[in-house]
Coordinates of C-alpha atoms in Angstrom, one line a residue:
X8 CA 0.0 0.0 0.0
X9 CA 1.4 3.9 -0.6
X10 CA 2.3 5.3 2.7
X11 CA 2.3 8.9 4.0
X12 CA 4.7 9.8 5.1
X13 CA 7.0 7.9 2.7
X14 CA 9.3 7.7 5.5
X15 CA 9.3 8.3 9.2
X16 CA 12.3 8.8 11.0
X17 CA 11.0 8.4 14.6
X18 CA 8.3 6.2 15.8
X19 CA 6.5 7.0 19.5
X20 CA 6.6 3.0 19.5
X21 CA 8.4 -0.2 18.7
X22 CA 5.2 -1.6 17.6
X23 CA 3.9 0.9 15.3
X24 CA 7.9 0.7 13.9
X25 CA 7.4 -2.7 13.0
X26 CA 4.3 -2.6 11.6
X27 CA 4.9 0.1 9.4
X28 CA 7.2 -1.4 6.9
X29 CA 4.3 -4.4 7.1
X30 CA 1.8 -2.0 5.7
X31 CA 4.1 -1.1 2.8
X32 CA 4.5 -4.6 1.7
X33 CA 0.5 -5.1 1.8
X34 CA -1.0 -5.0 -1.5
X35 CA -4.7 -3.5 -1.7
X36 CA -5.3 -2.0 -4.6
X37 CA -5.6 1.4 -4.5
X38 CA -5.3 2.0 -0.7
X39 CA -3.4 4.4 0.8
X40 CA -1.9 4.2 4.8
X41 CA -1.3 7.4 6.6
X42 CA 0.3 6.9 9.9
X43 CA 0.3 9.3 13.1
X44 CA -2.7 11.6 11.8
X45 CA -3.4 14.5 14.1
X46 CA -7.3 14.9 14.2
X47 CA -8.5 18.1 15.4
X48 CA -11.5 18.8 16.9
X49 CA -11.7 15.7 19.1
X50 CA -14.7 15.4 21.3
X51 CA -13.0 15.3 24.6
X52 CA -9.6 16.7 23.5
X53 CA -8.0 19.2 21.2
X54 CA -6.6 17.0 19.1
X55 CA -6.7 13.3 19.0
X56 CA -4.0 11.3 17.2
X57 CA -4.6 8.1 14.7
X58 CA -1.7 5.5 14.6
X59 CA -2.5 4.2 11.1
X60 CA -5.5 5.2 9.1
X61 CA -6.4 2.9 5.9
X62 CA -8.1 4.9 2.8
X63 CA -9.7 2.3 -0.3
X64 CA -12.6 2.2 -1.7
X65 CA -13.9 0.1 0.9
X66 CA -13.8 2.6 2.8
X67 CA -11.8 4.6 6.0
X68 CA -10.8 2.6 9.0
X69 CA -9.0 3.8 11.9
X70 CA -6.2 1.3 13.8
X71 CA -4.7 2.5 17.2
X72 CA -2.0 0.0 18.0
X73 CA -0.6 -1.0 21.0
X74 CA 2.8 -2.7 22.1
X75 CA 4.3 -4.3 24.9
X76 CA 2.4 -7.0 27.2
X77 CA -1.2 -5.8 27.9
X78 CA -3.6 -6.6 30.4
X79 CA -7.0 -5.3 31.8
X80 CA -8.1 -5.2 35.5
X81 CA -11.2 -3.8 36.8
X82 CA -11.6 -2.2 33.5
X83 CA -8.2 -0.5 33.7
X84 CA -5.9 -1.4 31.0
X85 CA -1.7 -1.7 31.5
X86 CA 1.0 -2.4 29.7
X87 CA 4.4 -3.5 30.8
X88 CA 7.6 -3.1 28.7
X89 CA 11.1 -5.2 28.8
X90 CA 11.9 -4.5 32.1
X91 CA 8.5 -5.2 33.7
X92 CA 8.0 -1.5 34.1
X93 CA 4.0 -1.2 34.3
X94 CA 2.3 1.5 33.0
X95 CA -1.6 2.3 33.3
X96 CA -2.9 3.9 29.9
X97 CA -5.7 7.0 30.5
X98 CA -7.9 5.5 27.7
X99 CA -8.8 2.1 26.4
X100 CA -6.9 1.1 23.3
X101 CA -10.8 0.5 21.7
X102 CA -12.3 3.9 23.3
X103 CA -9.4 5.5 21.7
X104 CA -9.5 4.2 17.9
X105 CA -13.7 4.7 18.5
X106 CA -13.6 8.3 19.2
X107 CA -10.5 9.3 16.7
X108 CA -12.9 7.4 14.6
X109 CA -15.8 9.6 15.3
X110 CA -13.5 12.8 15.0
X111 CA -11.9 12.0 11.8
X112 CA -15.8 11.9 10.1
X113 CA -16.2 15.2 11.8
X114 CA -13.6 16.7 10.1
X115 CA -13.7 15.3 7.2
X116 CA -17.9 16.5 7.0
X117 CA -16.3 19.9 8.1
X118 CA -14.0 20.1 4.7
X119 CA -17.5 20.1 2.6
X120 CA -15.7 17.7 0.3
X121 CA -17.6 17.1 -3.0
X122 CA -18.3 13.3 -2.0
X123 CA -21.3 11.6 -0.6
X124 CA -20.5 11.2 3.1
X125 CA -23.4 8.6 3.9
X126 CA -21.8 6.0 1.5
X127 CA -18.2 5.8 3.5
X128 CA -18.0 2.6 5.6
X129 CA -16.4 4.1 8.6
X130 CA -14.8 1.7 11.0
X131 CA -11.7 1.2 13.9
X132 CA -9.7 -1.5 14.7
X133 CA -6.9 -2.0 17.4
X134 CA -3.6 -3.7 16.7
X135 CA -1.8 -5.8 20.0
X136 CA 1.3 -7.3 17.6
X137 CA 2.8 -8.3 20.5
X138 CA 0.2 -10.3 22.6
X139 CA -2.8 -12.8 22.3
X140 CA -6.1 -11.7 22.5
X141 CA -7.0 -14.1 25.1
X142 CA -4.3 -13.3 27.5
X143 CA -5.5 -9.8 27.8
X144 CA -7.9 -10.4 30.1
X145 CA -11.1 -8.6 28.1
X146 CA -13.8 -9.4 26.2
X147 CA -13.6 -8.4 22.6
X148 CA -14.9 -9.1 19.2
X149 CA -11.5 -10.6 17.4
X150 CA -12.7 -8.9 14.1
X151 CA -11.5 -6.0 15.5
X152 CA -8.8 -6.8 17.1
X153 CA -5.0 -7.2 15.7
X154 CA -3.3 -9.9 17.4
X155 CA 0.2 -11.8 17.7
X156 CA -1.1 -14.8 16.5
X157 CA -2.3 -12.3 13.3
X158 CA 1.5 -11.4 13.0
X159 CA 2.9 -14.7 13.5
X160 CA 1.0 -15.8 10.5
X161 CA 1.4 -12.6 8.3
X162 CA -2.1 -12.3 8.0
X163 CA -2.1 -8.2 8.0
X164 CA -4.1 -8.2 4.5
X165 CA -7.2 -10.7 5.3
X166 CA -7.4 -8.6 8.6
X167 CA -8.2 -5.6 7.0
X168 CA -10.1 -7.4 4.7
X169 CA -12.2 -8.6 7.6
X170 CA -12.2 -5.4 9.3
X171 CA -14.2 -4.1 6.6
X172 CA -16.7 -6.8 5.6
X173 CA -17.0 -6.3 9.7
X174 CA -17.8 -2.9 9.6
X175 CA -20.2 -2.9 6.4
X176 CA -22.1 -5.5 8.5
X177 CA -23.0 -3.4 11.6
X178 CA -23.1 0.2 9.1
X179 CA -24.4 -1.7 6.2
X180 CA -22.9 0.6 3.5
X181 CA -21.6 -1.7 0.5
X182 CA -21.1 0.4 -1.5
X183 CA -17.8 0.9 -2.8
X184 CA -16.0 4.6 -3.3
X185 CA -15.3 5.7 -6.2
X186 CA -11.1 6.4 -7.1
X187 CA -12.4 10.2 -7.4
X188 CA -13.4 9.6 -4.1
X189 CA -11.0 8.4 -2.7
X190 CA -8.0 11.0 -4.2
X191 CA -10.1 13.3 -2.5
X192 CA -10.2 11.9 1.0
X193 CA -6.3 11.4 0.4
X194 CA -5.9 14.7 -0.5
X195 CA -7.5 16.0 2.6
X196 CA -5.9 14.1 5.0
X197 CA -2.5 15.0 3.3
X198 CA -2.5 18.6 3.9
X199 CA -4.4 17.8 7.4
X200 CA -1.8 15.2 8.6
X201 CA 1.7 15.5 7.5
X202 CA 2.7 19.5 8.8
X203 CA 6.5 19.4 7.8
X204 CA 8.1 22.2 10.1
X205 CA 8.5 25.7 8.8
X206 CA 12.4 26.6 9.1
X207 CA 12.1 29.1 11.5
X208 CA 8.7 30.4 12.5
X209 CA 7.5 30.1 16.3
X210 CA 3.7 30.3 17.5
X211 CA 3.1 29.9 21.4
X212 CA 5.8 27.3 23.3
X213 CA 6.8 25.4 19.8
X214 CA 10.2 26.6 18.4
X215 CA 8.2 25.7 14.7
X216 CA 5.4 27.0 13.5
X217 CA 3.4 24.0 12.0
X218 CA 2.4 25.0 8.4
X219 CA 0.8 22.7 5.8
X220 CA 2.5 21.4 2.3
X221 CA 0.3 22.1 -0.4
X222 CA -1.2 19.4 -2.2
X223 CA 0.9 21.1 -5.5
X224 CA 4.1 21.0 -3.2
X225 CA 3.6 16.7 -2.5
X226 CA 2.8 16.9 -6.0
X227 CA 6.0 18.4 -6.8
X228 CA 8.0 16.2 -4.9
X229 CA 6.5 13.2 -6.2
X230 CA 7.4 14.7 -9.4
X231 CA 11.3 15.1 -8.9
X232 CA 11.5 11.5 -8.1
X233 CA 10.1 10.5 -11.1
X234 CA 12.5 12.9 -13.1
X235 CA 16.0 13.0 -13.6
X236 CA 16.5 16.7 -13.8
X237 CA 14.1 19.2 -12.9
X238 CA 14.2 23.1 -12.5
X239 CA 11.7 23.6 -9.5
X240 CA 10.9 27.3 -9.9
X241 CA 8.9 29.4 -7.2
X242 CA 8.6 32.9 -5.8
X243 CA 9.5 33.8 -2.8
X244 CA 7.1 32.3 0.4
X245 CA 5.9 29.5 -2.1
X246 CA 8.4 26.9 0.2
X247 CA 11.2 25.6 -2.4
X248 CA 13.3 25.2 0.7
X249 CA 10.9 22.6 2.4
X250 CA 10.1 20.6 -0.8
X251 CA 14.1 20.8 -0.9
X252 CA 14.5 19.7 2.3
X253 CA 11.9 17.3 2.0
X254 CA 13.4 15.6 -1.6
X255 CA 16.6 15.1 0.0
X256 CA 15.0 13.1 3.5
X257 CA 13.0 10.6 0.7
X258 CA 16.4 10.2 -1.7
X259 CA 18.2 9.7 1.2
X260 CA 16.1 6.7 2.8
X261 CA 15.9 5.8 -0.9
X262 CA 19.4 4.6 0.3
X263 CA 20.6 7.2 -2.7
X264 CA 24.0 9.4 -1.9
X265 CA 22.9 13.5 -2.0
X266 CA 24.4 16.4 -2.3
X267 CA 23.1 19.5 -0.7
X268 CA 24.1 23.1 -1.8
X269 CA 23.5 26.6 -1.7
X270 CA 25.1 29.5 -1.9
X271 CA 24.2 31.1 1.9
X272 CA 26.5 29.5 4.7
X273 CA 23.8 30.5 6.8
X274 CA 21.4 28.5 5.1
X275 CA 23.9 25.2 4.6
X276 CA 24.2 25.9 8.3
X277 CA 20.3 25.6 8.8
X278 CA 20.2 22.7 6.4
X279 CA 22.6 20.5 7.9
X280 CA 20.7 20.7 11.3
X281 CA 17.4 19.9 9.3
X282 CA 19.0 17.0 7.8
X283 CA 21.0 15.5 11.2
X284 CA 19.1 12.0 10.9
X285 CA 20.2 11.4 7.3
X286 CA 23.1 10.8 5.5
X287 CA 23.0 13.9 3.1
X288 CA 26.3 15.7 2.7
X289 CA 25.4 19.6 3.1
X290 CA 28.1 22.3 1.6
X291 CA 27.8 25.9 0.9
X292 CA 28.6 26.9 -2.9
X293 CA 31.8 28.7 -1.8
X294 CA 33.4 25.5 0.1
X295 CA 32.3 23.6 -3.3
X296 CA 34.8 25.7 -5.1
X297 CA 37.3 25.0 -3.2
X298 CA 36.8 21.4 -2.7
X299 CA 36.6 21.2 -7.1
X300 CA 39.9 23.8 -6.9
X301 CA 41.4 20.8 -5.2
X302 CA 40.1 18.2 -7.0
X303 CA 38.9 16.4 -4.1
X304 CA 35.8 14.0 -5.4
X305 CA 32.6 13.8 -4.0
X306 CA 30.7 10.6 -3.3
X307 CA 27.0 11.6 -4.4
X308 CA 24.6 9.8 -6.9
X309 CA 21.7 12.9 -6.8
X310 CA 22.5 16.8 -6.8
X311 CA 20.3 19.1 -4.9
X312 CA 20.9 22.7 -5.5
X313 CA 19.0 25.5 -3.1
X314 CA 18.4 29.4 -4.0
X315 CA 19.5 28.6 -7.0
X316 CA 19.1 32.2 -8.6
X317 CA 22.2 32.9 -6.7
X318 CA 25.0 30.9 -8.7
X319 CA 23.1 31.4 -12.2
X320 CA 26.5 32.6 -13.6
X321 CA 28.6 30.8 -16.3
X322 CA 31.2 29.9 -13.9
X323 CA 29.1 28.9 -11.4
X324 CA 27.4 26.3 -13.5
X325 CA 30.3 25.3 -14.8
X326 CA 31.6 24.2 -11.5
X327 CA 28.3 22.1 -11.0
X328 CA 29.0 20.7 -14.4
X329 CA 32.6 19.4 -13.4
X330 CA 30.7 17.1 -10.9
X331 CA 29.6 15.0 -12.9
X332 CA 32.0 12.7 -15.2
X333 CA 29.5 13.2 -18.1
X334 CA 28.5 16.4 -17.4
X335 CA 24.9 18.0 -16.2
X336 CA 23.2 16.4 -18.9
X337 CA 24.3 13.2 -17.4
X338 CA 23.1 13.6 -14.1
X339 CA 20.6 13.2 -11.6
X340 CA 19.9 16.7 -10.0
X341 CA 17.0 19.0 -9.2
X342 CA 17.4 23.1 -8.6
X343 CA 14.9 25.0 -6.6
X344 CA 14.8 29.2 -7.8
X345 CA 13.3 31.6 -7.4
X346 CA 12.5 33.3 -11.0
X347 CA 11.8 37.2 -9.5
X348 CA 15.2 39.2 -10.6
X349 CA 14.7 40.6 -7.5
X350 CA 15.7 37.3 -5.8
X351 CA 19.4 37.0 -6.3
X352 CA 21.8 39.0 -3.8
X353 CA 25.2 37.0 -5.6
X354 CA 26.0 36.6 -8.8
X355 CA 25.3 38.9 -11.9
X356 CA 22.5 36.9 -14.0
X357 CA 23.1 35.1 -16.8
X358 CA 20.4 34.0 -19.6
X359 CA 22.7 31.4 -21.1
X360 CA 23.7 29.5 -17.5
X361 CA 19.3 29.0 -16.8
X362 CA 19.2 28.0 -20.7
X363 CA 21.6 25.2 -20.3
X364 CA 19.7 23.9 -17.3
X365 CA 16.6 24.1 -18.4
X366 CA 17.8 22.4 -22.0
X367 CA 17.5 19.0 -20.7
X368 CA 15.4 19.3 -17.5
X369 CA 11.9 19.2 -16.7
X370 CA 10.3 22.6 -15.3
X371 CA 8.2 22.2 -12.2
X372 CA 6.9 25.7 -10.9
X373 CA 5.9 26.3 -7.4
X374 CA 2.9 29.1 -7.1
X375 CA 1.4 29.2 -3.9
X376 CA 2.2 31.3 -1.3
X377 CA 2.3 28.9 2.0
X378 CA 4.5 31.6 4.2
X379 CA 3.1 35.4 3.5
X380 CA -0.1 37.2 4.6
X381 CA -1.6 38.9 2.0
X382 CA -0.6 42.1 3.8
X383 CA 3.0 41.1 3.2
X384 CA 2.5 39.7 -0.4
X385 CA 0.6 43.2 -1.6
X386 CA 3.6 45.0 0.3
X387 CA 6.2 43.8 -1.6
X388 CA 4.5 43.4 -4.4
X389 CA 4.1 47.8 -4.5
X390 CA 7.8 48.2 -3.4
X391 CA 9.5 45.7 -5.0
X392 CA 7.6 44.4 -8.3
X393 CA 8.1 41.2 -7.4
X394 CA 5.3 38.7 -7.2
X395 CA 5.6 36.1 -4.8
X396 CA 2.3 33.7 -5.8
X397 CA 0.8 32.9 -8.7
X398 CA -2.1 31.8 -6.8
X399 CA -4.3 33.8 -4.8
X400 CA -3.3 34.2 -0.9
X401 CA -6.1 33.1 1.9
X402 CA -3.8 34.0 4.7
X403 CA -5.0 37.4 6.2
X404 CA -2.8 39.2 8.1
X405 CA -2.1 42.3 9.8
X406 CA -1.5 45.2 7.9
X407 CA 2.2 46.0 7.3
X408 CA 3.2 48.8 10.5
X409 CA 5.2 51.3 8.7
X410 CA 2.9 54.5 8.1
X411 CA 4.3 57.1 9.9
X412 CA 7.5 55.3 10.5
X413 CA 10.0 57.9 9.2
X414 CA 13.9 58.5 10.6
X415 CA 16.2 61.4 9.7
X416 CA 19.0 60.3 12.4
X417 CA 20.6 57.2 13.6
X418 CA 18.9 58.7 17.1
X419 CA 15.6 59.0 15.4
X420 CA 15.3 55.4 14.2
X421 CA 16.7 54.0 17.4
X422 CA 13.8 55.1 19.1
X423 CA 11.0 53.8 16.8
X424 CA 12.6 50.3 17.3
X425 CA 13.0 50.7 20.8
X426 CA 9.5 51.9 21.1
X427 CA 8.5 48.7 18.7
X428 CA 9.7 46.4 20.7
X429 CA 8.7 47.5 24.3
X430 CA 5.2 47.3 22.8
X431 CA 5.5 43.7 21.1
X432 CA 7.3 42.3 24.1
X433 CA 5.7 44.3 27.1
X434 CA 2.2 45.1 25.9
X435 CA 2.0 42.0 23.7
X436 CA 4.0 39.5 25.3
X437 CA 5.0 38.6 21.6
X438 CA 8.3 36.2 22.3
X439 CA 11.7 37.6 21.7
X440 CA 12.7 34.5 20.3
X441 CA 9.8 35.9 17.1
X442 CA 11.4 38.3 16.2
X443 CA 14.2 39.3 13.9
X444 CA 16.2 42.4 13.4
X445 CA 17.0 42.3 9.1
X446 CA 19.5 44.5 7.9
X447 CA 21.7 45.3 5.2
X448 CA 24.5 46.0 7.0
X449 CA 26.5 44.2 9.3
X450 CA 25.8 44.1 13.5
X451 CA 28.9 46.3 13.8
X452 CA 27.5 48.8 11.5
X453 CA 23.9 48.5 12.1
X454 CA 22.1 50.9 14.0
X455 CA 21.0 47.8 16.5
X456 CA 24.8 48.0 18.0
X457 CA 23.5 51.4 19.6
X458 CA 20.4 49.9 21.0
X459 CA 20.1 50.2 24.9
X460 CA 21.5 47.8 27.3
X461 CA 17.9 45.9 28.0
X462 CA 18.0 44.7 24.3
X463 CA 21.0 45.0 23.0
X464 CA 22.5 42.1 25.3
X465 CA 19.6 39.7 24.5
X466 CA 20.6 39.9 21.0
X467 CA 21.9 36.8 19.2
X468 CA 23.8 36.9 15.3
X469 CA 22.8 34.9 13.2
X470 CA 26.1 33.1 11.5
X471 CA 27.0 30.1 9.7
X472 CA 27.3 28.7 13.1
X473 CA 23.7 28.1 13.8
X474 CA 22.0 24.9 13.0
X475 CA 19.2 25.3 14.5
X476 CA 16.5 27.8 16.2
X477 CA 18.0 30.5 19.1
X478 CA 16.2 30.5 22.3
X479 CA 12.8 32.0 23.1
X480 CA 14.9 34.8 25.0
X481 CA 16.8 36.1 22.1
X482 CA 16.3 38.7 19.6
X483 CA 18.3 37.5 16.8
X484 CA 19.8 39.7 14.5
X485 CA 21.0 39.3 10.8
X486 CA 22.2 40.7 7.4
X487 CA 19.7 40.3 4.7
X488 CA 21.8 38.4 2.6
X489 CA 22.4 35.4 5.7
X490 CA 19.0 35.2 6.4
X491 CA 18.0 33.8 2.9
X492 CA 15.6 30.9 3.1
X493 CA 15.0 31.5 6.5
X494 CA 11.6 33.2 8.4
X495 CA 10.2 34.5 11.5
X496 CA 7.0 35.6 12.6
X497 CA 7.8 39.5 13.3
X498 CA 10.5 40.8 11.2
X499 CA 12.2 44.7 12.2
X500 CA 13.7 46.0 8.6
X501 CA 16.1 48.7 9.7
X502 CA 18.8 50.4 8.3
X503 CA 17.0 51.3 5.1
X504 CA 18.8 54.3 4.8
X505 CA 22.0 52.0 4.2
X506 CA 20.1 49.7 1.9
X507 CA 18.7 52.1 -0.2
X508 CA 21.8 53.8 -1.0
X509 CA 23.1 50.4 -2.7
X510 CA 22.8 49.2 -6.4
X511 CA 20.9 46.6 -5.6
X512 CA 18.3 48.1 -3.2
X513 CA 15.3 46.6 -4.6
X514 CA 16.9 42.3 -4.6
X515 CA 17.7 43.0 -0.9
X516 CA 14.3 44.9 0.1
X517 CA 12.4 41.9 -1.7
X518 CA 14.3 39.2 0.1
X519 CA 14.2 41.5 3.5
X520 CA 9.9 41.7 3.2
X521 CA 9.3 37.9 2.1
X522 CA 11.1 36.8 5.4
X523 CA 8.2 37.8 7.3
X524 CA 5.6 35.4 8.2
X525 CA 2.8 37.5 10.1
X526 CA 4.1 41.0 11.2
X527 CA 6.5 43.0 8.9
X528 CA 7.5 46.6 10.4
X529 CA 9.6 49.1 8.5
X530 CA 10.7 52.7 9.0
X531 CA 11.8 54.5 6.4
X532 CA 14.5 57.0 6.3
X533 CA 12.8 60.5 5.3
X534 CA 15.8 61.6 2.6
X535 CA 14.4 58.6 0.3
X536 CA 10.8 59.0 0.5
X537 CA 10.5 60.1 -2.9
X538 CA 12.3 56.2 -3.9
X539 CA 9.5 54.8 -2.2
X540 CA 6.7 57.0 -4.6
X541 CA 8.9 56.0 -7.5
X542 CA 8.6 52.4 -7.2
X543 CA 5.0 52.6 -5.9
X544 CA 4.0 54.5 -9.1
X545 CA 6.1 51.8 -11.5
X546 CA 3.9 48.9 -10.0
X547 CA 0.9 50.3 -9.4
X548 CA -0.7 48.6 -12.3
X549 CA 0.8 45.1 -11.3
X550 CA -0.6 45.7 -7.6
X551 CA -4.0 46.5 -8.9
X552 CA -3.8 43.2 -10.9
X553 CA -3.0 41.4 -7.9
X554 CA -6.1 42.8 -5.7
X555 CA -8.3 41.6 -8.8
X556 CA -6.5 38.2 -8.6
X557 CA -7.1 37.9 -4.9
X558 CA -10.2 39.2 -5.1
X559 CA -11.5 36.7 -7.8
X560 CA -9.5 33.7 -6.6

């Protein structure tokens, strides 16, 4: 059967580990398994969680399993592990399955799916691999019940089979779903179930925000792996990092050797803490050069290149061409890019270096925005040109704070952050740790290095040397140009009167606004107020084509 999550790199048990791999090897036709399915909504709890759910057209069953020994007494059940530890469970094992069962309908009814709920068999099961029915010490109809006797014999598939015919017995609905139908359950329960982590966004205690892949993104990883080159291009927000990331964790339990690059340190950095359970070699695009300088050799069967917009340079794809024996056009390798002009902070563009990717590969685009309110997109959409979503964006936001926010002095701007922040973190009690000081300059330079004593020590750089998330009690700080591919929730642009005085104000003022996932705040040096009108007037035709987009999307 096709699994989701193709791969799962820890299990919360020994039993649902072995019985995963069990599932894969099962053939019913047309079925899908998704294990650990967070169901919200649950009657007596927030969320309820599913240890395997089965989708066919025989309908949608729900399996909690539990390991270990089991036993019941006085209608209490216990487990005990290895060392005899015993450990009474808060629900019954059947309870459990019974009401995820009853939740999962509820949310499914909630999606208004065009499908014919009455016709779905619904049904639960529970799955004890690891001990007889009979020495649990309940009563139980065995049709619903998993046993170790069931995986003695192998007999996973005429289980389920059972399970069903069970379950059309007591509901009586026969009738099978359609494979419409069932694509569109899956579909559902994709984008409900597997929230991959966002790279740096934080909402209440969780380091991660938890935001959903697009059905287009699975879509689009599915489609790398059946190509052997691909151009993956997106605009800013539209998440080529995570399908990135994502690619690289399926190729590598795929058992194939990858190669991870980028041009940002700071992002290879972020990468290779991501990517700790694998075997994926991660190197920033400047080490490459060196190591090819060398002529050290790299051991790697598939290339995946990050940001690529950044090395689209003749030499630069040169260097990716020397890894290969053959050539590009003999290997295996996907690039993720963003096609805005604005995107690149590197390398000088170059038509010919995208035209001798693209002459063998297949072009996959990304174009929904899953990081950027509409707030944000519309922003940087009037100040930059650049369009970050084909598609329109459902996310509302707040509005971007930066009317009225004007500086003529390094004194003057220090207080409108100062001010900022005492309000987030005082009158808000917005975290520390979501929010992050952008700027083109470096922290030496930066007007931040003047900041007073209460924030200026809680302030943490972001380098190459983070791999992963600074604490709650930090304000981090960063150039623009590190902080590509990476996000927070509140994002202080300062030092504009530094950015705006450089060649390439509008790439770094496009990257700077898409970093933002809810709150973007700006202030705006008062000797370049007429650049703003400029650039305001030159997209005001593309902006009003967007709010017609969003508007009839």
């Amino acid at each position: 059967m096709k699994m989701n999550p193709i791969v799962v790199y820890k299990f919360e048990s020994k039993a649902e580990k072995k019985l995963f791999p069990v599932f894969e090897q099962t053939d019913i036709e047309g079925a899908t398994v998704f294990h650990s399915l967070n169901i919200p909504k649950h009657e007596k709890k927030q969320w309820a969680e599913a240890d395997f759910v089965v989708v066919s057209n025989r309908g949608i069953l729900i399996l909690e399993v539990k390991g270990g020994r089991l036993s019941v007494e006085q209608g209490s059940w216990y487990t005990k592990d290895r060392d005899d530890n015993v450990k009474r469970l808060k629900e019954s094992p059947v309870e459990q399955a019974k009401s995820a069962r009853f939740a999962l309908e509820k949310m499914l009814r909630e999606k208004s799916l065009n499908i014919k709920f009455d016709k779905i068999n619904f049904g639960f099961g529970v799955m004890f691999p690891d001990v007889k029915l009979g020495d649990v010490g309940i009563e139980l109809t065995k049709d619903i019940v998993f046993d170790a006797i069931d995986w003695d014999r192998k007999k996973l598939r005429s289980w389920l089979m059972k399970l069903y015919k069970y379950w059309v017995g007591c509901t009586g609905k026969a009738e099978h779903l359609t494979s419409e139908e069932v694509a569109i359950i899956c579909s559902a329960l994709r984008t409900e179930f597997d929230r991959e982590k966002s790279l740096l966004a934080e909402v209440g205690d969780s380091w991660q925000q938890m935001i959903s892949l697009t059905e287009q993104q699975y879509l689009a990883v599915d489609m790398i792996l059946a190509n052997k080159q691909v151009v993956v291009e997106g605009a800013a927000g539209t998440g080529k990092t995570l399908v990135a990331i994502r690619a690289c964790k399926v190729l590598d339990a795929q058992k194939e050797n990858v190669l991870f690059v980028c041009q940002s340190p700071v992002l290879a950095s972020f990468a290779g803490g991501w990517l700790t359970e694998t075997e994926v070699q991660v190197v920033n695009f400047n080490s490459l050069k060196l190591k090819v300088s060398r002529g050290e050799k790299l051991d790697f069967s598939v290339l995946i290149v990050d940001e690529g917009q950044d090395i689209l340079d003749v030499e630069s794809i040169d260097i990716l061409d020397s890894l290969f024996a053959e050539g590009l056009n003999s290997g295996r390798w996907y690039v993720f890019m963003d096609p805005n002009n604005q995107s690149s902070l590197y390398a000088d563009y170059d038509a010919s270096a995208l035209e001798y990717l693209e002459e063998s590969s297949f072009k996959a685009p990304l174009t929904r925005n899953c990081r950027n309110t509409l707030q944000i997109a519309q922003h940087t959409l009037m100040y930059t040109g650049g369009d970050i979503g084909k598609f329109p964006i459902r996310a509302d936001g707040l509005p971007v704070i930066w009317k009225n926010l004007h500086f003529d002095s390094s004194e003057a701007q220090l207080a409108l952050i100062e001010e900022q922040l005492t309000s987030w973190v005082d009158d808000e009690s917005v975290s520390l740790g979501d929010i992050t000081l952008l700027s083109p300059l470096n922290f030496e330079e930066s007007v931040v290095n003047k900041l007073s004593k209460r924030w200026r020590r809680k302030i943490v750089i972001i380098n190459d040397s983070y791999g992963e998330r600074w604490l709650d009690t930090q304000l981090s700080f960063s150039s623009i140009r590190d902080f590509k591919g990476l996000e927070n929730r509140y994002v202080m642009l300062i030092d504009l009167d530094a950015l705006l005085a450089r060649t390439h104000s509008t790439n770094q003022l496009y990257v700077a606004m898409t970093r933002a996932n809810s709150v973007l705040w700006m202030a705006t040096p008062m000797k370049h107020q007429a650049w703003f009108d400029e650039r305001r007037l030159e997209n005001e035709q593309a902006y009003v084509d967007y709010l017609h987009k969003n508007r009839n999307g």
